[in-house]
Short mmCIF file of C-alpha atoms and ligand atoms in Angstrom, two decimals:
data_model
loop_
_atom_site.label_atom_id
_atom_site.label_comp_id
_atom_site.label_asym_id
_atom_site.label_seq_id
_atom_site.Cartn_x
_atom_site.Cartn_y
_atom_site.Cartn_z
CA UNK A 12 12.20 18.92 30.02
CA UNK A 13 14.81 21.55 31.09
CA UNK A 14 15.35 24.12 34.39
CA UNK A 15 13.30 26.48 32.59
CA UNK A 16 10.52 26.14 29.70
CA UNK A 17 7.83 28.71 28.50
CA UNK A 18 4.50 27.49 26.81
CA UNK A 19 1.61 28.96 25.80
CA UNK A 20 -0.76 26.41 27.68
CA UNK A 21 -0.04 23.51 29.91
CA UNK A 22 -2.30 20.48 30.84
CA UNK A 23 -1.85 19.57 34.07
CA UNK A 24 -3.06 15.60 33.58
CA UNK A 25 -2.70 13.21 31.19
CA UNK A 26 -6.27 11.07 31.94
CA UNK A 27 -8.75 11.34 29.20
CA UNK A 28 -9.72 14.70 29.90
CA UNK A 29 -6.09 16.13 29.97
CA UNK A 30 -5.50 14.56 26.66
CA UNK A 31 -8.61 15.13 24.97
CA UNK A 32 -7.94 19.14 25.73
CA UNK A 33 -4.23 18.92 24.83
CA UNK A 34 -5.34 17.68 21.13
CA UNK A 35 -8.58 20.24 20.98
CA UNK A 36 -6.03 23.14 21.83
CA UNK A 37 -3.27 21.88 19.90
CA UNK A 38 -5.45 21.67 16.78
CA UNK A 39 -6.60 25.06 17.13
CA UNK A 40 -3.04 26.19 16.72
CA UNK A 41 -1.89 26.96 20.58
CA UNK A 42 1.55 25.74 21.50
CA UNK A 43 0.26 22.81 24.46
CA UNK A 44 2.11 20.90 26.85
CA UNK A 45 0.82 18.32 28.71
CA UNK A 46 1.99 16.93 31.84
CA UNK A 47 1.42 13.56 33.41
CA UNK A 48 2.69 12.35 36.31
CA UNK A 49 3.60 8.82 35.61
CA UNK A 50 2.96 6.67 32.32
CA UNK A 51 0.08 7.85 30.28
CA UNK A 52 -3.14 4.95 31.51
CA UNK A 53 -0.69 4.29 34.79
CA UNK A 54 -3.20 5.21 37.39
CA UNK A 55 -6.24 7.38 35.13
CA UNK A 56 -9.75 6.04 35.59
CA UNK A 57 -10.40 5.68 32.23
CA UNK A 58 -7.48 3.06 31.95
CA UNK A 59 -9.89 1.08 34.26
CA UNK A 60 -13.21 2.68 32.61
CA UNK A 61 -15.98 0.43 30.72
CA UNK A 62 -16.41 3.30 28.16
CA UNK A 63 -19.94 3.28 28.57
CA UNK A 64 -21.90 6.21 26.42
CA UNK A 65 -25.00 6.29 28.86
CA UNK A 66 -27.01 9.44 28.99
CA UNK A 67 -30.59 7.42 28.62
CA UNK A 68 -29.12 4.43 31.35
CA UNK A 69 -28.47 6.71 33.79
CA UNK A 70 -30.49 9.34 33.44
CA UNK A 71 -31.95 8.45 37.03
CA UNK A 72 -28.82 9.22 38.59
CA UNK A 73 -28.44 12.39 36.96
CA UNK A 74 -29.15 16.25 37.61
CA UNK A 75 -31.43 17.28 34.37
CA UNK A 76 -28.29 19.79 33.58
CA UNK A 77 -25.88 16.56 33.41
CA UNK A 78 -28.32 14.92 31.16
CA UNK A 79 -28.73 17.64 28.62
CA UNK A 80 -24.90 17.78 28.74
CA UNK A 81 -24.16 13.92 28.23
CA UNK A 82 -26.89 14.08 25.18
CA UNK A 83 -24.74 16.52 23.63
CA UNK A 84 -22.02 14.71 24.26
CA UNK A 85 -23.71 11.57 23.12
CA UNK A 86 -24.12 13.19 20.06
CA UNK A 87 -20.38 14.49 18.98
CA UNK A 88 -19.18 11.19 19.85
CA UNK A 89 -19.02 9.42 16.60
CA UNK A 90 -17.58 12.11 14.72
CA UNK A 91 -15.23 13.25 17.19
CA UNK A 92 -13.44 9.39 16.98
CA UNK A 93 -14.20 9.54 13.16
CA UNK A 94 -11.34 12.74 13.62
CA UNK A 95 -9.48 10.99 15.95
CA UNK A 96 -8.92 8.47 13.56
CA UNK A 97 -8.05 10.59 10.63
CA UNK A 98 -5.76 12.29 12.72
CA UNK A 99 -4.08 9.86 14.69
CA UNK A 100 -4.44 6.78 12.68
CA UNK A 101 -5.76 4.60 15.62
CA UNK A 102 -9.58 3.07 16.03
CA UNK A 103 -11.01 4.60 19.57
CA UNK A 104 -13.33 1.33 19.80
CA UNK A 105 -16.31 2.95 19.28
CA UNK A 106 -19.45 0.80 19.18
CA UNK A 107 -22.74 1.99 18.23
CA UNK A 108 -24.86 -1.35 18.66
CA UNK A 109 -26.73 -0.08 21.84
CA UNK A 110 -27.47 -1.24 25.45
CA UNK A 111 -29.87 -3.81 26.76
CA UNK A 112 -31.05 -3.09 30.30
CA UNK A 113 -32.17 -6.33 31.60
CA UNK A 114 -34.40 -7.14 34.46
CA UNK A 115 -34.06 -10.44 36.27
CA UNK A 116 -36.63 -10.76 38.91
CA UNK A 117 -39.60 -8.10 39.97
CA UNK A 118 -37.74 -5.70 42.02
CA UNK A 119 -35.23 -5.04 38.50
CA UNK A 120 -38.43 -4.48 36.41
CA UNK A 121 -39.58 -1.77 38.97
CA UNK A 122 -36.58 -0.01 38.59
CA UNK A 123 -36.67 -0.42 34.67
CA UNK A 124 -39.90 0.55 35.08
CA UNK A 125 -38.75 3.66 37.12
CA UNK A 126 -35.90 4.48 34.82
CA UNK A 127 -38.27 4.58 31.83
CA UNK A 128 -40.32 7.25 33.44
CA UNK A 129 -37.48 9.25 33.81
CA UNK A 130 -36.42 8.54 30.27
CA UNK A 131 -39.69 9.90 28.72
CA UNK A 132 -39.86 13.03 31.03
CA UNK A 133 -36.07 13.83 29.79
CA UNK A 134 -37.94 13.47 26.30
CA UNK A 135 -35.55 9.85 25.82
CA UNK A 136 -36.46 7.34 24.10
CA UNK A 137 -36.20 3.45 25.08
CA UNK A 138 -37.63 0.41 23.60
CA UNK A 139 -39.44 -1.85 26.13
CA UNK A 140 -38.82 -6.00 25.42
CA UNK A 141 -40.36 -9.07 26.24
CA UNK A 142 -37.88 -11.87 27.36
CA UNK A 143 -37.89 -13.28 24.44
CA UNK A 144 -37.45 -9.79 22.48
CA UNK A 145 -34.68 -9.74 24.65
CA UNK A 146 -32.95 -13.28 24.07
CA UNK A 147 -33.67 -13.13 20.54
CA UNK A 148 -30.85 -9.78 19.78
CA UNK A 149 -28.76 -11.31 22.75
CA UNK A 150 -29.45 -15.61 22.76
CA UNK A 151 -26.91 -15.80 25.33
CA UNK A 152 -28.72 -13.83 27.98
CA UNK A 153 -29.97 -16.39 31.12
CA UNK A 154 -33.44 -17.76 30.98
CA UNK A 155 -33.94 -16.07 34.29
CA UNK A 156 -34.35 -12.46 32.62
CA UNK A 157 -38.25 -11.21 32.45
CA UNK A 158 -38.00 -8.07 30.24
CA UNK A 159 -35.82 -5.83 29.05
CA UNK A 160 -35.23 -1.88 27.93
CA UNK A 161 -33.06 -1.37 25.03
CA UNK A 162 -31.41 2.21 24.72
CA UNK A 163 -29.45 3.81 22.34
CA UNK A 164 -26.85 3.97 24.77
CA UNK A 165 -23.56 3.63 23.02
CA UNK A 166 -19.69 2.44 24.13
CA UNK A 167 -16.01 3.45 23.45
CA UNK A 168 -12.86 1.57 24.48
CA UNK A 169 -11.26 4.14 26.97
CA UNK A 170 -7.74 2.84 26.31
CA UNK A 171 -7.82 2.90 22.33
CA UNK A 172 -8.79 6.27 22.67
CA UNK A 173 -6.27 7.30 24.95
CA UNK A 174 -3.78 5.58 22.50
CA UNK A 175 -5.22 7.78 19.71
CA UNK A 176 -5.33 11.12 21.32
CA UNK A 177 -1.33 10.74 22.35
CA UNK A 178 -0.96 9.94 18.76
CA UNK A 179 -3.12 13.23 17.57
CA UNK A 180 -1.71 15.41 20.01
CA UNK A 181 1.61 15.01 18.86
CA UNK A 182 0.17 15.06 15.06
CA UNK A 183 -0.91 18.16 16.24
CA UNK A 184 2.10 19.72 17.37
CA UNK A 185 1.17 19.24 20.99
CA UNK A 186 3.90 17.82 23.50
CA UNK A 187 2.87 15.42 26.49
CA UNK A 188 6.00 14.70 28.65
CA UNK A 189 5.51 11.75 31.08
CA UNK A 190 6.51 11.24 34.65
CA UNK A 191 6.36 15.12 35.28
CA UNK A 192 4.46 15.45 38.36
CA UNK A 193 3.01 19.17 39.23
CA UNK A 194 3.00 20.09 42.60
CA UNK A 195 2.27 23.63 42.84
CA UNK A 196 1.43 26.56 40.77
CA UNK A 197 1.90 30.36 41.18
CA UNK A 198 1.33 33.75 39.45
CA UNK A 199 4.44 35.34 38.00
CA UNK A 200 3.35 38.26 36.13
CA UNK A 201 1.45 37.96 33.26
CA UNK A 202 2.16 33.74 33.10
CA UNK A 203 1.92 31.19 35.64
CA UNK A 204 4.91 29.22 36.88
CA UNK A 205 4.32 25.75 37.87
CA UNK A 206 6.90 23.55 39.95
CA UNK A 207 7.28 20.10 37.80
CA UNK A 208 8.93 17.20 39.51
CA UNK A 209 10.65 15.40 36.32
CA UNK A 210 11.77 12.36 36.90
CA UNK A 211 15.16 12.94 39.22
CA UNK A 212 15.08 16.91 38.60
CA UNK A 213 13.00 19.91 39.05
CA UNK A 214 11.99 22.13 36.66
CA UNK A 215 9.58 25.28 36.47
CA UNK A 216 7.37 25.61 33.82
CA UNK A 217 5.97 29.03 32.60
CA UNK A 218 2.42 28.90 31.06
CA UNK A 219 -0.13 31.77 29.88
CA UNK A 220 -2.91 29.66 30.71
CA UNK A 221 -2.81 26.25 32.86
CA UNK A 222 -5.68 23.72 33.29
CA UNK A 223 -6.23 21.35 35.77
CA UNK A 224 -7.04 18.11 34.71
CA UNK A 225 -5.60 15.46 37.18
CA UNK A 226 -9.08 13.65 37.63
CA UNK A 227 -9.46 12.56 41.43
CA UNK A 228 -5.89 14.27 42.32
CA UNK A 229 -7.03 17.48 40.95
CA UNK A 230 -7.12 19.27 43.92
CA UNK A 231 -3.29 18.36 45.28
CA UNK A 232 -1.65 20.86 43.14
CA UNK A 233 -0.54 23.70 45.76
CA UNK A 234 -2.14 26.88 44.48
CA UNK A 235 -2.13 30.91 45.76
CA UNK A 236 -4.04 31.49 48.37
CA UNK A 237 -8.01 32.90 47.75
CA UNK A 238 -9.03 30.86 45.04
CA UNK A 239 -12.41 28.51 45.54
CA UNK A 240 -10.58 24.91 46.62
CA UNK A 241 -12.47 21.80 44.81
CA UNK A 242 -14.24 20.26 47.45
CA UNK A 243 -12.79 17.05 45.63
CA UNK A 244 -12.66 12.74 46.72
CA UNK A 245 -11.96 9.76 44.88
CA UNK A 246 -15.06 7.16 44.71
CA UNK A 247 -13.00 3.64 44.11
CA UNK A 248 -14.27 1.71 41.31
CA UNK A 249 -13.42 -1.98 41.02
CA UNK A 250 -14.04 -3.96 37.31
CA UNK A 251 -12.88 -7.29 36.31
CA UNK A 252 -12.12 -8.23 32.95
CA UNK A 253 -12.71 -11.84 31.29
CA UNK A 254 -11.92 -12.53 27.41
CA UNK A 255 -12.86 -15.40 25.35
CA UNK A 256 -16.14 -16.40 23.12
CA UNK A 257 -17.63 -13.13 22.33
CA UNK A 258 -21.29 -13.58 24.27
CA UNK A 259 -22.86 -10.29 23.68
CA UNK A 260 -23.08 -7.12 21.07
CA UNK A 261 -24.82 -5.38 23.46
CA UNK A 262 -23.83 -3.52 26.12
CA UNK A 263 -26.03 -5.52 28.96
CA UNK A 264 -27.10 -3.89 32.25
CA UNK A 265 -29.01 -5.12 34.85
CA UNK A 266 -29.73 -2.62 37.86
CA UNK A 267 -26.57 -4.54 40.09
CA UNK A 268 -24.22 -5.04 36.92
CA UNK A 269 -23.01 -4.21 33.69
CA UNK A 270 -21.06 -6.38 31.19
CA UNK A 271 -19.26 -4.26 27.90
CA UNK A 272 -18.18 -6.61 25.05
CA UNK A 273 -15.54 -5.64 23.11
CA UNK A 274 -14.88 -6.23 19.55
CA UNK A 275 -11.70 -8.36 20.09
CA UNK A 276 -13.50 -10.95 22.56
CA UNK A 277 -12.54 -8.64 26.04
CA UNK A 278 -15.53 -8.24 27.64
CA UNK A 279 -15.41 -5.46 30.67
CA UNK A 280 -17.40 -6.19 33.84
CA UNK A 281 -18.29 -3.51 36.66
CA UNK A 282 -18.38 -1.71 38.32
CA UNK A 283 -18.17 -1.15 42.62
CA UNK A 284 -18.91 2.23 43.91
CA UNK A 285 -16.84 2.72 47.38
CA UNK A 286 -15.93 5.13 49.68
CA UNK A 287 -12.10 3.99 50.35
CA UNK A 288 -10.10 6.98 49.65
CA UNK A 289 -7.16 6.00 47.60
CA UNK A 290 -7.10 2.38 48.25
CA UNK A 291 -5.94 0.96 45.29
CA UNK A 292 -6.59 -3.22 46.52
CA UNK A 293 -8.79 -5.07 44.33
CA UNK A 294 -10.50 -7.23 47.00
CA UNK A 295 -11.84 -11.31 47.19
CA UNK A 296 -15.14 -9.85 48.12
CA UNK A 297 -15.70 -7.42 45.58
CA UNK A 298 -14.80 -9.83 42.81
CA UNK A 299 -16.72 -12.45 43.66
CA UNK A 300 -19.32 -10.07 43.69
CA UNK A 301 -19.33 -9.06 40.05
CA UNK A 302 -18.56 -12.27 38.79
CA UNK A 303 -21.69 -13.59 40.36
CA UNK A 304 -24.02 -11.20 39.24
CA UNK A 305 -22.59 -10.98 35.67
CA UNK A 306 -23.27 -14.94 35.64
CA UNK A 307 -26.74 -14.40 36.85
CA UNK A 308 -27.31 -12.70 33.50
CA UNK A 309 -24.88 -14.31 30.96
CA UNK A 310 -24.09 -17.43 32.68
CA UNK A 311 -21.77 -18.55 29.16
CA UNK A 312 -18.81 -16.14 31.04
CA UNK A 313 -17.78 -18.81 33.38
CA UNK A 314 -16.05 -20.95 30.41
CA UNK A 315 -13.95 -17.14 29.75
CA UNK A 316 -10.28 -16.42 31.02
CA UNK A 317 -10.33 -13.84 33.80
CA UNK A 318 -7.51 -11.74 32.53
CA UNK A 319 -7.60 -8.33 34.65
CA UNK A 320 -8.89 -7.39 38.19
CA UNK A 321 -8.61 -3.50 38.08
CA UNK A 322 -9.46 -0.19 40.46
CA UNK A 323 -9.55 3.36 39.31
CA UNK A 324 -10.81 6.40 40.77
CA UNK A 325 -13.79 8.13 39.86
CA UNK A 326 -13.01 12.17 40.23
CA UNK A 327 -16.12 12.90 42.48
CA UNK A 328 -16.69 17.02 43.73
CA UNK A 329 -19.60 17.40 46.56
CA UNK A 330 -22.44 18.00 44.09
CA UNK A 331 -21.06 15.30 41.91
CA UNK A 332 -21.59 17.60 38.57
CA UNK A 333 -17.79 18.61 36.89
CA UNK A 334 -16.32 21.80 37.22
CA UNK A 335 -15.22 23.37 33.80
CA UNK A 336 -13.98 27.11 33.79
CA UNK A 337 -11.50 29.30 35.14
CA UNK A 338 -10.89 29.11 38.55
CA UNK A 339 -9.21 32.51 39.00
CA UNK A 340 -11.41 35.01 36.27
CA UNK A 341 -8.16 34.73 34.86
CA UNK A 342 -5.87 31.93 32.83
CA UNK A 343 -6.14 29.40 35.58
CA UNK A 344 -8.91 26.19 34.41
CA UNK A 345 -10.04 23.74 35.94
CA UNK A 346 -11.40 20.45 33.81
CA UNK A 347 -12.15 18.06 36.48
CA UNK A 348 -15.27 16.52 38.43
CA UNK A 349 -16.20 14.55 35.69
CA UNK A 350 -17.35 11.53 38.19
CA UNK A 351 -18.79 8.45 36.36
CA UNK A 352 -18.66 9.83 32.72
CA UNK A 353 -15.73 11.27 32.63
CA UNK A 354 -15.09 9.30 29.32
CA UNK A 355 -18.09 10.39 28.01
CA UNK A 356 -18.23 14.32 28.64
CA UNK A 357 -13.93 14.63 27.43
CA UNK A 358 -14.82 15.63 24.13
CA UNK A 359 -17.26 17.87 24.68
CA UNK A 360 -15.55 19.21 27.67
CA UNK A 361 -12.51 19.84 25.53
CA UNK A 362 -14.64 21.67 23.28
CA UNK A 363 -16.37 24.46 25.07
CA UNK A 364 -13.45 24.70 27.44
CA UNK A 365 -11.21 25.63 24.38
CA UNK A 366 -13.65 27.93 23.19
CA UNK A 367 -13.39 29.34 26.88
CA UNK A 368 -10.56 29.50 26.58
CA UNK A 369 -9.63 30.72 23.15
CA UNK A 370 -12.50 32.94 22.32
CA UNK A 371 -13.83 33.89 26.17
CA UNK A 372 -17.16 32.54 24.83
CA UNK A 373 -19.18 30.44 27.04
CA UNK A 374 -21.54 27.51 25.89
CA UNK A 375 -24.84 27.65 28.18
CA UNK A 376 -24.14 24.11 28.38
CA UNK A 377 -21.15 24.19 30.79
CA UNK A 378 -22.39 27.49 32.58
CA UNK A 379 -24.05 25.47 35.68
CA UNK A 380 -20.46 23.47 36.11
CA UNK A 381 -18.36 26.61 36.52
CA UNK A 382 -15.70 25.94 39.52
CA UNK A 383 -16.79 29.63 40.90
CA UNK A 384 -19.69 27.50 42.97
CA UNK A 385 -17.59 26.47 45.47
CA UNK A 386 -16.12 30.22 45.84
CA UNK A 387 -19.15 31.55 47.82
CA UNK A 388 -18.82 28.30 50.47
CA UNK A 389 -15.02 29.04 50.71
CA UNK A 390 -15.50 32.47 51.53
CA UNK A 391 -18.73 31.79 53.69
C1 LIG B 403 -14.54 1.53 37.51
C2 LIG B 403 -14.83 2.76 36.70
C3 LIG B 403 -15.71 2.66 35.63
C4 LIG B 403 -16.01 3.81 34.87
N1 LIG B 403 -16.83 3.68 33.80
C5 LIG B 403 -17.11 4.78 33.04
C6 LIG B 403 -17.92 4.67 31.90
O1 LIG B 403 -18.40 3.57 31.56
N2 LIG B 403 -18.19 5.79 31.17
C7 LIG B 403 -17.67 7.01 31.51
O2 LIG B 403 -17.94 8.00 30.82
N3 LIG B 403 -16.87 7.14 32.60
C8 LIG B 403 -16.58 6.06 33.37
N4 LIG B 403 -15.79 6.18 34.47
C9 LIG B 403 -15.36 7.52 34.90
C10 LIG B 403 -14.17 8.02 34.13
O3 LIG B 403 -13.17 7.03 34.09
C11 LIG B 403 -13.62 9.30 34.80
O4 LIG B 403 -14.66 10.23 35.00
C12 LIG B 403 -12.55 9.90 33.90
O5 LIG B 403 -11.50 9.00 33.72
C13 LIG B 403 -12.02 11.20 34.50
O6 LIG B 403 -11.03 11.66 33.63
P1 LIG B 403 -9.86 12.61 34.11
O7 LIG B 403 -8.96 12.82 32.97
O8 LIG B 403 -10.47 13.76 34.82
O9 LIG B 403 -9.13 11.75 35.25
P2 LIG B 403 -8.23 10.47 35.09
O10 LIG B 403 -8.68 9.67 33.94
O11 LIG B 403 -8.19 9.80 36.41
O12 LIG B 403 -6.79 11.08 34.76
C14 LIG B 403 -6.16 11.99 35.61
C15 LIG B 403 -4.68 11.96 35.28
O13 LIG B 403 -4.05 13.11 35.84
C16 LIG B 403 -2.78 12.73 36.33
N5 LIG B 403 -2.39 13.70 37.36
C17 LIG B 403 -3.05 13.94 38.52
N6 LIG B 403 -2.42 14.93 39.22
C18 LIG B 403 -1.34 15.30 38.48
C19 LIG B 403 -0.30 16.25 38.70
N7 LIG B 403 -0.27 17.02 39.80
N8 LIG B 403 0.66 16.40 37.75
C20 LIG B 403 0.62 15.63 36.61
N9 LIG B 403 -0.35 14.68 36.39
C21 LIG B 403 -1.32 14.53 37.30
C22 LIG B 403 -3.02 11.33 36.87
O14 LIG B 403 -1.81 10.60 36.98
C23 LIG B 403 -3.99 10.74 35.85
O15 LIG B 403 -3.30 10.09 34.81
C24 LIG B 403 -15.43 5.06 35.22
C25 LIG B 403 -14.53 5.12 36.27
C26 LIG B 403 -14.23 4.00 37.01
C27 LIG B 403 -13.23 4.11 38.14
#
């Protein structure tokens, strides 16, 4: 990157959302840059991410508008990595074999029970098992587990499809430039400048319209003053990952655990919800934590290598719903919020932003997670 560059949009992120917009743009024929701090996967959640698709899972923990939006979302996903593919050449990992939700003692099958009330008033479906239903799709399951829901509930690796959307934005004509950290962003005339810390040198970049997408750091970039700041923390996620045997084809849940098999014998193992700010230690306690309650249910992942402790950091705004739209009424976006699905809602989120953004029509569907809620509390 030079002093000086002019583009038509820029991405300010290179996480899953950053990248899934910067192809969605680029193939509609706008001249993108995108602009990540340090190496695309470096410190994104979704480098850390299980990939679970999980609108029916956890529709409990979800406002009804979230559901209907993950459904959606739910249901572009295999043809949106079906393009991804075409276009970049690279497999996203997606898995369609489903999700058992496993109960292991009484209190678990009140909360499956629980969860399946919610999942027929959101008009989901779920399968109820016996035990034995249960071992016989998944024999490796413990004997300990009572009953079972199984969901539709589908996966992606978060990493392959990283890998595939760098690939498709630059089949798209897109450019992502690494290690170009944005710090602040202002209005100069019709465009927007933004300061760009690239590698040893600064540079400005001058955009027509500029999204923020920097997940749980969204809210650092130094903007003009008057706009509705994102009311924005990290939630620390820790996941450990094991490889070996392959044990399940399921993704398996129980209400303290989930374990995500992939394809190639990894199988992904998670997930802590803490309120640490940016502390990026994987602790003893923690671990041991996950690895005891994944053995609880598939006892057969003692006998795997432990190959990965990770943390990432979920991109969590008060009401814990994103914020997708412009954050000025004008060319400045926001894509950000996206919490614990942040890998599921990209693609759709790249979507109807674009057409936001490139045909000022809004979906109903993202109309309840515009950013201009928090503008009424700022002003307040
Ligand atoms: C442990 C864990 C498990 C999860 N499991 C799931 C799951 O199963 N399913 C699911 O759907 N979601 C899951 N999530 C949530 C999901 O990972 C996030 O919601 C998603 O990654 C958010 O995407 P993002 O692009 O907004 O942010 P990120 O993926 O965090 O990416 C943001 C990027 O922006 C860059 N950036 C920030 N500021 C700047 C700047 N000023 N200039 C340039 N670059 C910048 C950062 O370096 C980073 O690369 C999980 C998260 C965690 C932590």
């Amino acid at each position: 990157m030079t002093g000086r560059a002019v583009v038509d949009v820029c991405v300010v992120g290179g996480g899953i959302v950053g990248l899934a917009l910067g192809r969605e743009l680029a193939l509609r024929g706008r001249s993108v840059l995108v602009l990540e701090s340090r190496r695309v996967g470096e410190r994104s959640a979704a480098n850390v991410a299980a990939g679970m698709l999980a609108p029916a899972s956890e529709v409990d923990l979800s406002d009804s508008r979230l559901t209907e939006f993950a459904l959606a979302a739910h249901a572009m996903y295999p043809e949106w990595c079906a393009a991804l593919a075409r276009e970049s050449g690279l497999d996203a990992g997606f898995d369609p074999t489903g999700t058992l939700i496993v109960a292991l003692h009484h209190d678990h099958l009140a909360l499956l029970e629980r969860l399946n009330e919610f999942q027929r008033e959101r008009g989901l479906t779920a399968e109820r098992l016996s035990a034995a239903s249960a071992r016989e799709l998944e024999p490796c399951l413990a004997p300990g587990v009572i009953g079972a829901l199984r969901t539709d509930d589908t996966q992606v690796d978060p990493r392959r499809a990283m890998r595939a959307l760098v690939a498709a934005i630059a089949a798209a004509g897109g450019v992502l430039e690494d290690g170009a950290e944005v710090s602040a962003l202002v209005r100069d005339g019709d465009t927007y400048a933004l300061t760009v810390r690239h590698r040893e040198s600064e540079a400005t970049v001058h955009a027509s319209q500029v999204v923020l997408a920097g997940g749980a750091w969204s809210a650092r970039v130094a903007l003009p003053a008057g706009l509705p700041s994102l009311p924005m923390r990290p939630v620390k996620g820790q996941v450990v990952r094991v490889r070996g045997e392959r044990l399940i084809g399921h993704v398996v849940r129980t209400p303290d655990v989930y374990l995500v098999p992939r394809a190639d014998g990894e199988l992904v193992i998670g997930a802590t919800m803490e309120e640490m700010g940016f502390d990026a230690r994987s602790t003893a306690g923690m671990v041991e934590h996950l690895l005891r309650e994944a053995q609880r249910v598939l006892p057969g992942i003692a006998e795997l290598e432990l190959t990965e402790c990770g943390v990432g950091f979920r991109p969590a705004l008060r009401d814990h719903l994103p914020a997708i739209g412009s954050l000025d009424g004008a060319g400045l976006f926001v894509a950000t919020g996206h919490f614990r699905n942040g890998v599921e809602l990209a693609p759709i989120t790249a979507q109807l932003l674009a057409d936001v953004m490139c045909e000022g029509r809004t979906d109903p569907l993202i109309a309840p997670f515009t950013p201009a809620r928090f503008a009424t509390v700022a002003s307040a």
